[in-house]
Short mmCIF file of C-alpha atoms and ligand atoms in Angstrom, two decimals:
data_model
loop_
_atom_site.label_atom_id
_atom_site.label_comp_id
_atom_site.label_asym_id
_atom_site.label_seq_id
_atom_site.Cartn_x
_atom_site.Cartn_y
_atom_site.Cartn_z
CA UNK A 777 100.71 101.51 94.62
CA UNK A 778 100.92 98.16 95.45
CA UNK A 779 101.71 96.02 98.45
CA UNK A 780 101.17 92.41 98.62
CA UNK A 781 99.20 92.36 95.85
CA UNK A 782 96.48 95.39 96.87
CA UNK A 783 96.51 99.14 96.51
CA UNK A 784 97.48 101.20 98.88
CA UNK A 785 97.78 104.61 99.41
CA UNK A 786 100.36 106.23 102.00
CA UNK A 787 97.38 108.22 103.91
CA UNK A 788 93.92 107.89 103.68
CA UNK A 789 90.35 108.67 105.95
CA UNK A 790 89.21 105.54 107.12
CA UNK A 791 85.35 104.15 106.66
CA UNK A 792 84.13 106.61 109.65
CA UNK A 793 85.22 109.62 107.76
CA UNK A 794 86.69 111.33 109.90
CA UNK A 795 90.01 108.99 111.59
CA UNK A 796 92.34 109.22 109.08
CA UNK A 797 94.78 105.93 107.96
CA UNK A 798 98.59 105.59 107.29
CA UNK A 799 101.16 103.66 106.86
CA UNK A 800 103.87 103.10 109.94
CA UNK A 801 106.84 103.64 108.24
CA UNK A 802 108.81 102.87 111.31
CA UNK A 803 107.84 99.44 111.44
CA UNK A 804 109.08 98.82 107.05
CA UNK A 805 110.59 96.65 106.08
CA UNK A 806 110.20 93.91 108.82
CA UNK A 807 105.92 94.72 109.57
CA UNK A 808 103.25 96.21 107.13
CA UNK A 809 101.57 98.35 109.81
CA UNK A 810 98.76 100.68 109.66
CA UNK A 811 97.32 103.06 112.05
CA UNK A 812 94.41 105.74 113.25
CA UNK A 813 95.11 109.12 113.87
CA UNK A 814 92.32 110.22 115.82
CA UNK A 815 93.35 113.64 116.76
CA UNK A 816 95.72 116.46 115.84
CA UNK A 817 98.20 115.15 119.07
CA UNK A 818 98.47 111.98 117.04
CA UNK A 819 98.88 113.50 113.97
CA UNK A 820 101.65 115.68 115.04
CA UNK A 821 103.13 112.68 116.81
CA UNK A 822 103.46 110.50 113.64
CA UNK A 823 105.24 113.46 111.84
CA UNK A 824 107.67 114.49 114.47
CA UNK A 825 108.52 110.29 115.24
CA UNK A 826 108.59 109.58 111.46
CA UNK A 827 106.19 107.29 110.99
CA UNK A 828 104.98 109.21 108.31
CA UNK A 829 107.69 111.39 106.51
CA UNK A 830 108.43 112.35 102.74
CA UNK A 831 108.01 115.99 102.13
CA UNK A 832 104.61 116.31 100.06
CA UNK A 833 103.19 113.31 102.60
CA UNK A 834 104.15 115.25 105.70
CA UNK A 835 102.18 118.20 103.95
CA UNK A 836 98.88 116.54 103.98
CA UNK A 837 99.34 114.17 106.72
CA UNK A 838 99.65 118.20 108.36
CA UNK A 839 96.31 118.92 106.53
CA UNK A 840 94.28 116.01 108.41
CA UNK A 841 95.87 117.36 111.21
CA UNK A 842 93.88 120.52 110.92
CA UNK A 843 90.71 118.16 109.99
CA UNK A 844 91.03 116.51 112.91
CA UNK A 845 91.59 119.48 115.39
CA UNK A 846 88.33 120.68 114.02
CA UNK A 847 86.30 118.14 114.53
CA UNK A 848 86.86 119.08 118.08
CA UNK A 849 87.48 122.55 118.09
CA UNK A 850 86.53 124.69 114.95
CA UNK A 851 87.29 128.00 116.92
CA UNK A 852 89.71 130.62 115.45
CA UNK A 853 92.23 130.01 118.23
CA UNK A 854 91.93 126.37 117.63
CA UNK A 855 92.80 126.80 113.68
CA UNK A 856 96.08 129.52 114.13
CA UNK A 857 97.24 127.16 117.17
CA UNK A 858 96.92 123.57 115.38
CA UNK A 859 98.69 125.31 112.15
CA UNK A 860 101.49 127.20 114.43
CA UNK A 861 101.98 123.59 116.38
CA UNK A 862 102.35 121.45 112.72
CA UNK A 863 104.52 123.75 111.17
CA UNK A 864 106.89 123.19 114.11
CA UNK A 865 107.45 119.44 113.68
CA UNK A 866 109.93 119.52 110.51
CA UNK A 867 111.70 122.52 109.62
CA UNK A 868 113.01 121.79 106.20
CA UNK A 869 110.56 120.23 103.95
CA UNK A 870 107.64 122.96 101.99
CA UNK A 871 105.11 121.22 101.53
CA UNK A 872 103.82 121.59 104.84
CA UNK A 873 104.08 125.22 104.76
CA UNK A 874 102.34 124.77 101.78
CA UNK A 875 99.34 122.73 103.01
CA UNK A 876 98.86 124.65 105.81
CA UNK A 877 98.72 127.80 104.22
CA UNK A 878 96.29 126.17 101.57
CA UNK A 879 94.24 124.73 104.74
CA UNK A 880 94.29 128.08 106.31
CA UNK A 881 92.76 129.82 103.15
CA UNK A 882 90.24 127.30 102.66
CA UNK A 883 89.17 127.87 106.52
CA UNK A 884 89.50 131.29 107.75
CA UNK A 885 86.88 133.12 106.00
CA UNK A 886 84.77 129.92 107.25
CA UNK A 887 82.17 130.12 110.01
CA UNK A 888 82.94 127.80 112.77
CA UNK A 889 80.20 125.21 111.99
CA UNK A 890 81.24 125.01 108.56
CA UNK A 891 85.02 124.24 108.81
CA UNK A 892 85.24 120.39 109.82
CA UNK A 893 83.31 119.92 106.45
CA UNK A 894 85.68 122.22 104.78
CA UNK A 895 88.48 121.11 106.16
CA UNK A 896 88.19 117.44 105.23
CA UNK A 897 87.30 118.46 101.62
CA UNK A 898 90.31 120.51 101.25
CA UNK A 899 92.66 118.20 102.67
CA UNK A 900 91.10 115.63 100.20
CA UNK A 901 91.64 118.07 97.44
CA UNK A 902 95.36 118.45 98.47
CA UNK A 903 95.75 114.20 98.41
CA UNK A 904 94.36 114.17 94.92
CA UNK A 905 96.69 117.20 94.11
CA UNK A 906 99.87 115.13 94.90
CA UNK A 907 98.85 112.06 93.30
CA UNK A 908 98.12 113.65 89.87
CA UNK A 909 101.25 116.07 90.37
CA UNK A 910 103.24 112.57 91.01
CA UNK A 911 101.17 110.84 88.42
CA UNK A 912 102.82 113.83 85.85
CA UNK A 913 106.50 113.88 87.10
CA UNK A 914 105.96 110.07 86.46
CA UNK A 915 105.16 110.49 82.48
CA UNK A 916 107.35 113.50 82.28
CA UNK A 917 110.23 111.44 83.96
CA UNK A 918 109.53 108.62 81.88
CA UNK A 919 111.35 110.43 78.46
CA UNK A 920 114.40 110.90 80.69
CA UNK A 921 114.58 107.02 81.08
CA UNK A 922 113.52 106.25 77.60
CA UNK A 923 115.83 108.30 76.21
CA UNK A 924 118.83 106.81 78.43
CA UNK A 925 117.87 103.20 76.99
CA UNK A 926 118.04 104.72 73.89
CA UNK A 927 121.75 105.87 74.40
CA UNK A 928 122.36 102.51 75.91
CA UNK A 929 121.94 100.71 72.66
CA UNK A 930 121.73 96.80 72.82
CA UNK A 931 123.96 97.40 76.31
CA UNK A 932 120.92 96.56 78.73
CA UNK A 933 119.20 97.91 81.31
CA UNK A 934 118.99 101.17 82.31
CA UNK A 935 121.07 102.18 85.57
CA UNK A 936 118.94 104.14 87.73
CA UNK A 937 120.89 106.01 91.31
CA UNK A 938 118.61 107.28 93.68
CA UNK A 939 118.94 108.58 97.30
CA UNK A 940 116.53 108.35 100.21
CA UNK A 941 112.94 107.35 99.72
CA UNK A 942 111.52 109.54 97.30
CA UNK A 943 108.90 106.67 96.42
CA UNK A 944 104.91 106.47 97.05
CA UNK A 945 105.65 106.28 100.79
CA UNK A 946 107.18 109.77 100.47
CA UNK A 947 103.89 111.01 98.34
CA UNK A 948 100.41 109.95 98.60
CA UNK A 949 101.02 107.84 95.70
CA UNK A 950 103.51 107.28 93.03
CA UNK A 951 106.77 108.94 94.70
CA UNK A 952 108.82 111.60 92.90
CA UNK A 953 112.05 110.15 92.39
CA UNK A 954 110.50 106.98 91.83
CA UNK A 955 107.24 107.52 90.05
CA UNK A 956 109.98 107.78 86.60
CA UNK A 957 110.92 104.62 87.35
CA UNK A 958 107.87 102.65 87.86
CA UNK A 959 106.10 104.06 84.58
CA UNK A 960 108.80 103.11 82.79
CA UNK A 961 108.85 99.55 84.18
CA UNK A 962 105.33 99.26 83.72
CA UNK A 963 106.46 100.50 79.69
CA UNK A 964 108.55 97.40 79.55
CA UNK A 965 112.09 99.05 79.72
CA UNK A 966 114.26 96.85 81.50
CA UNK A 967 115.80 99.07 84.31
CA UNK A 968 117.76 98.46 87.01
CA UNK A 969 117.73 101.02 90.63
CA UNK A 970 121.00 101.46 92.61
CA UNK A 971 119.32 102.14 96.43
CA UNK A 972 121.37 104.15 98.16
CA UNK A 973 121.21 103.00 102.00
CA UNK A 974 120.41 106.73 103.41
CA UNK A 975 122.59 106.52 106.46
CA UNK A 976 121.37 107.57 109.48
CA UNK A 977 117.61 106.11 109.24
CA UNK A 978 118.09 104.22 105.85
CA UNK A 979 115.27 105.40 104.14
CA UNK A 980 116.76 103.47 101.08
CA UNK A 981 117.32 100.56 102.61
CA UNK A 982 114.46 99.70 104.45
CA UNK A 983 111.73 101.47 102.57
CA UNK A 984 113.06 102.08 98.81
CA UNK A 985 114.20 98.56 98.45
CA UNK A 986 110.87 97.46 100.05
CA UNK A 987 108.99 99.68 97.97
CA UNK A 988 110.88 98.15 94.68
CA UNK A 989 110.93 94.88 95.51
CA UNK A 990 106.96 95.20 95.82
CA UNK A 991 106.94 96.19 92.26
CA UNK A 992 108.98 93.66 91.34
CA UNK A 993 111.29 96.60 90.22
CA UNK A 994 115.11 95.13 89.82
CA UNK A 995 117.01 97.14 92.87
CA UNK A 996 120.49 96.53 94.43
CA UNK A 997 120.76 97.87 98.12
CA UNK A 998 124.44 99.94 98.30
CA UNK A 999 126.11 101.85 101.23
CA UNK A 1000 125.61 105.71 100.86
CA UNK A 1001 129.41 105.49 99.68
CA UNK A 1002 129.45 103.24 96.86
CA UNK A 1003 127.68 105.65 94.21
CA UNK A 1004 130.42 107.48 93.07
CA UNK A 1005 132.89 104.27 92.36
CA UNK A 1006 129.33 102.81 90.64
CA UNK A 1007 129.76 106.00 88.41
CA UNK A 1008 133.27 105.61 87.85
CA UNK A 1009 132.90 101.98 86.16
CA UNK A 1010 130.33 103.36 84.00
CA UNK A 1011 127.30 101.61 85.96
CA UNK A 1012 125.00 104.55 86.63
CA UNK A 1013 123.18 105.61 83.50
CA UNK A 1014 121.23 108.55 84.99
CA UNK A 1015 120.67 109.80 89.23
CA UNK A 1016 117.26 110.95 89.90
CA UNK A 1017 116.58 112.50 93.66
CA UNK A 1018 113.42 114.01 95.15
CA UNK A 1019 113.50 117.89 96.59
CA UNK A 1020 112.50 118.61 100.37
CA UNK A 1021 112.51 122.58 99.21
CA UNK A 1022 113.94 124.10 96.11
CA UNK A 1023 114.27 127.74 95.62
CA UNK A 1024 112.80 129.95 93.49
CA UNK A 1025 116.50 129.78 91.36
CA UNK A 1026 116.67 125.63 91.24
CA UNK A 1027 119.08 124.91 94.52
CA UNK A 1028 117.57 121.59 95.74
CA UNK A 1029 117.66 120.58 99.01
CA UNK A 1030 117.12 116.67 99.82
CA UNK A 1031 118.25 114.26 102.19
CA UNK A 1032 121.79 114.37 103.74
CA UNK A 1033 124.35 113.06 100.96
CA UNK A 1034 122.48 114.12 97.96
CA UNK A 1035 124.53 116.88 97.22
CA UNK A 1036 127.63 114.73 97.01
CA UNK A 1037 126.00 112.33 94.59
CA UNK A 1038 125.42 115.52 92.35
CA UNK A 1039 128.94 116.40 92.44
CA UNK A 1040 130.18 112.86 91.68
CA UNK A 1041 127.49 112.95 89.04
CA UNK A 1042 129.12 116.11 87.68
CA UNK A 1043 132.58 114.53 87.50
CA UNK A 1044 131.23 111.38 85.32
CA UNK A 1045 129.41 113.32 83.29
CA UNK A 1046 126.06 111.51 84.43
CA UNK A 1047 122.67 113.34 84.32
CA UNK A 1048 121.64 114.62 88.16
CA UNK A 1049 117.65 114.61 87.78
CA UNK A 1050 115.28 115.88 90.42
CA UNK A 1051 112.19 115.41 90.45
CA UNK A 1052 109.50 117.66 92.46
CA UNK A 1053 106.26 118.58 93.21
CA UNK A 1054 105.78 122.55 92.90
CA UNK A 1055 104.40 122.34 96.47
CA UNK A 1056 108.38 121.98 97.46
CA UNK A 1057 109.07 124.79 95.13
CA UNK A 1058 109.50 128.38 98.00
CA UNK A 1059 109.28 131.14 95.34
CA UNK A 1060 110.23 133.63 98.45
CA UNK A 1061 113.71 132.09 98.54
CA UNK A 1062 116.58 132.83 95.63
CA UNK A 1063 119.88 131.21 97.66
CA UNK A 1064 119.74 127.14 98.99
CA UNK A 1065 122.38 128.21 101.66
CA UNK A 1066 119.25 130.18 103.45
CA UNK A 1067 117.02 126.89 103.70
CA UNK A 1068 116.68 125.65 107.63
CA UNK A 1069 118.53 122.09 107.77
CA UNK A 1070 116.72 119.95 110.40
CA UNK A 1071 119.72 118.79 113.22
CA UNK A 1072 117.95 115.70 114.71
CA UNK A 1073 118.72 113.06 117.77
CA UNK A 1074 122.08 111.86 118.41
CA UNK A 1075 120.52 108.80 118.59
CA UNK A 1076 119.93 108.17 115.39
CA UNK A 1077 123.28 107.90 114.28
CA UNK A 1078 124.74 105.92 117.54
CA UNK A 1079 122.12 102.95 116.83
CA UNK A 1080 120.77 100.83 114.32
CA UNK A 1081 117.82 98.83 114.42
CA UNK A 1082 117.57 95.95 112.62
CA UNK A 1083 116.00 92.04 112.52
CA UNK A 1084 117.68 89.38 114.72
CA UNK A 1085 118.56 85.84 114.24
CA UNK A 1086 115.41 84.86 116.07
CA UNK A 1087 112.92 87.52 114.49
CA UNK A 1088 112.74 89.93 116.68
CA UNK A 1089 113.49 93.40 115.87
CA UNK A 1090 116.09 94.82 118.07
CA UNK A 1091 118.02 98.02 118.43
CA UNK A 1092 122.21 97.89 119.04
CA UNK A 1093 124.33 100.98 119.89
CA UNK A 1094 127.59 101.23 117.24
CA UNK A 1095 129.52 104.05 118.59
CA UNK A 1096 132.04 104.34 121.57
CA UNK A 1097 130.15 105.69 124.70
CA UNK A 1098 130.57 109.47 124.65
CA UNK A 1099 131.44 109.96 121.55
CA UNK A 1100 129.78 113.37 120.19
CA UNK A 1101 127.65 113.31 116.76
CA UNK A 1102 125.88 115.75 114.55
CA UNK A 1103 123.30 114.45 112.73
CA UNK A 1104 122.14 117.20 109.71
CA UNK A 1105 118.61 115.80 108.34
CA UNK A 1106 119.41 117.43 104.55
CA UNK A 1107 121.48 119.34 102.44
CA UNK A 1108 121.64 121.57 99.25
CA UNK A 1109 122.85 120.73 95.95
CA UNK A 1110 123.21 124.12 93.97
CA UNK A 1111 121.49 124.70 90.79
CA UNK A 1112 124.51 124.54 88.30
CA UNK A 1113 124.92 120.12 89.57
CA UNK A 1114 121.63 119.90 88.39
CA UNK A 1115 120.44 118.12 84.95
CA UNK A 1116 116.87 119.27 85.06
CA UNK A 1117 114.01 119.69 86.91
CA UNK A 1118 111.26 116.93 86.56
CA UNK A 1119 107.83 118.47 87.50
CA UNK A 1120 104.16 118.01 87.47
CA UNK A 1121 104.27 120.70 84.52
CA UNK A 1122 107.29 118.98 82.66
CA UNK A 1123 110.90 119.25 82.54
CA UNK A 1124 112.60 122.50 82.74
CA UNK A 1125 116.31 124.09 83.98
CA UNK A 1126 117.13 123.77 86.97
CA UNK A 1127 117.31 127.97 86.90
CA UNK A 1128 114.75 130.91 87.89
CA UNK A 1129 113.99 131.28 83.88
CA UNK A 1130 113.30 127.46 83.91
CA UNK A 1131 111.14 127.43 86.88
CA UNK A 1132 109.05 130.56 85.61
CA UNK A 1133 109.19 129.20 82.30
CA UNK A 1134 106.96 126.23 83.52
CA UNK A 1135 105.09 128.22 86.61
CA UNK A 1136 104.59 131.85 84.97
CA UNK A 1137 101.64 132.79 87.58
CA UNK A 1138 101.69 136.18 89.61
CA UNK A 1139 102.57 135.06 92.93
CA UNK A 1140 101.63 136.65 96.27
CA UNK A 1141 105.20 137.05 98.18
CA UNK A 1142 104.62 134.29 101.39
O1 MRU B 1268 113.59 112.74 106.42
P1 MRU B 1268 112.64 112.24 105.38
O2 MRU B 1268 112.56 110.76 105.29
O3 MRU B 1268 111.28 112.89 105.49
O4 MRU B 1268 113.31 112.76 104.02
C1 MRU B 1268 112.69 112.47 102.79
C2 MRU B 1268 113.48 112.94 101.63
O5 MRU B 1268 114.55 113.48 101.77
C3 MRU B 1268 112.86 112.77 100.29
O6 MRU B 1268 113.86 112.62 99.33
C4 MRU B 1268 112.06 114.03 100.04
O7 MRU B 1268 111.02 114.21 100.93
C5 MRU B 1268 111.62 114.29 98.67
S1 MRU B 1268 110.55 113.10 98.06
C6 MRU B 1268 109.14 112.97 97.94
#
């Protein structure tokens, strides 16, 4: 996608072929930052801080993790360690099962000398796998739009509600959530995105709205509160969400707050879309209660950083000093609040009969 004018993707290997490039998503919206990772230390590090995050990009930002560890170390031990140590840094999301497992295949029954080359070429394989899987949810996505101008009539644009970043800086390219939206601005249907902020790290606010606004993609910024009064007055036309993991039955589990956007969704009688990858998709689970939720740092709920009066980007603490928190990363929103699923296959229920309906393959239990 675009920024400033130029295409960019959210990870990429850099000119040496072997340091690989991202984004620092820590530094959006204020600084357009990118950076080296020149080792699997570093690539763990930008998962864990966030710097890069997004389910399917935290999947094969894991992958050039393995790439790199090889470069150095191509040994067996080397391989089960650097996969044991990346599946550690964020608990809830699939994908990085996902990639790992996929890296592991692709290397295991490798000799030694062979693996940095087959490591790199898999992990390319898995980028290229998310864009066109994003690329798909974006054109299957797109009828779900068209179809809620249609309903619209001459009333205007279409009122899009979406929580957290489930944009290209989520994906390698495209988004989930969001790759719906910008096929069907690049189709000409005037369409309108309600950002949820995405309390505690605003993920909506800072890179959603930044994304958008780089598209020139018509966005209004609201606190995490505001969508269900939006859907009271009639302004939300249709909620699409991404998926961190969704069980082999449809539960969905995204960002913190999603669920309770699908039950004011539910209680307007507005269509609660979400839109996935089938590398969230854990065929081993049937109940969204059993999914790990990530608990992270206090601190990221007792202060806000932010741009001051004089440029500078500073930090301030909001809460009284002691005060306890809890600060759960995601939650579930059961199957029956669901609309549909949107997936790189099409659209199906968000059910185990719509899932296998779209994804009838033997599977090997994980
Ligand atoms: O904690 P984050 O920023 O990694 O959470 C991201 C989300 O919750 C997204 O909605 C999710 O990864 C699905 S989108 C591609």
């Amino acid at each position: 996608m675009k920024v400033g004018g130029d295409a960019y993707r959210s990870i990429w290997v850099e000119d040496d072929a072997r340091t690989v490039g991202i984004i620092d998503q820590t530094r959006l919206p204020f600084e357009f930052v990118t950076t080296r990772l020149e080792s699997l230390d570093a690539a763990v590090e930008a998962i864990v801080r966030m710097r890069v995050r997004g389910a399917p990009l935290i999947g094969v930002t894991a992958a050039y993790g393995v790439c790199l560890r090889m470069r150095t170390d191509p040994s067996d031990a080397a391989l089960r360690a650097a996969c044991k140590t990346l599946l550690a840094t964020r608990p809830t999301g699939r994908n990085l099962r996902w990639a790992l497992d996929a890296m592991g295949a692709a290397l295991d029954a490798a000799a030694p000398a062979e693996r940095e080359r087959r490591a790199y070429a898999r992990a390319a394989e898995l980028a290229e796998d998310d864009v066109r899987s994003c690329r798909a949810i974006g054109e299957h996505g797109l009828r779900v739009i068209e179809e809620a101008f249609e309903r619209r009539g001459s009333r205007g644009a279409v009122n899009v509600l979406t929580h957290c970043n489930a944009g290209w800086l989520a994906t390698v390219d495209w988004g989930t959530a969001l790759a719906p939206v910008y096929r069907a601005h690049e189709r000409g249907i005037p369409l309108h995105v309600w950002v949820d902020e995405t309390r505690p790290r605003n993920q909506g606010a800072s890179l959603t709205a930044w994304e958008l606004g780089q598209h020139g993609v018509p966005h209004t910024v609201i606190v995490d509160n505001a969508g269900g009064h939006l859907m009271q007055r009639g302004l939300v036309d249709l909620c699409i969400t991404g998926s961190d993991r969704t069980t082999a039955t449809g539960d969905v589990c995204n960002k913190i707050g999603t669920y309770l956007k699908a039950l004011a969704a539910r209680d307007n009688d507005i269509p609660f879309y979400v839109a996935l990858p089938s590398s969230t998709i854990d065929w081993d689970l049937a109940d969204g209660a059993a999914i790990p939720i990530e608990e992270r740092a206090a601190r990221e709920v007792g202060v806000v950083a932010g741009r001051a009066a004089d440029g500078s980007v500073v930090e301030v603490a909001i809460l009284p000093p002691g005060s306890p928190v809890a600060n759960y990363g995601f939650d579930v929103t059961p199957a029956r609040l669901v609309t549909a699923l949107i997936t790189e296959r099409g659209i199906c229920d968000a059910s185990a009969e719509g899932l296998v309906g779209l994804y009838p393959e033997p599977r090997a239990p994980g």
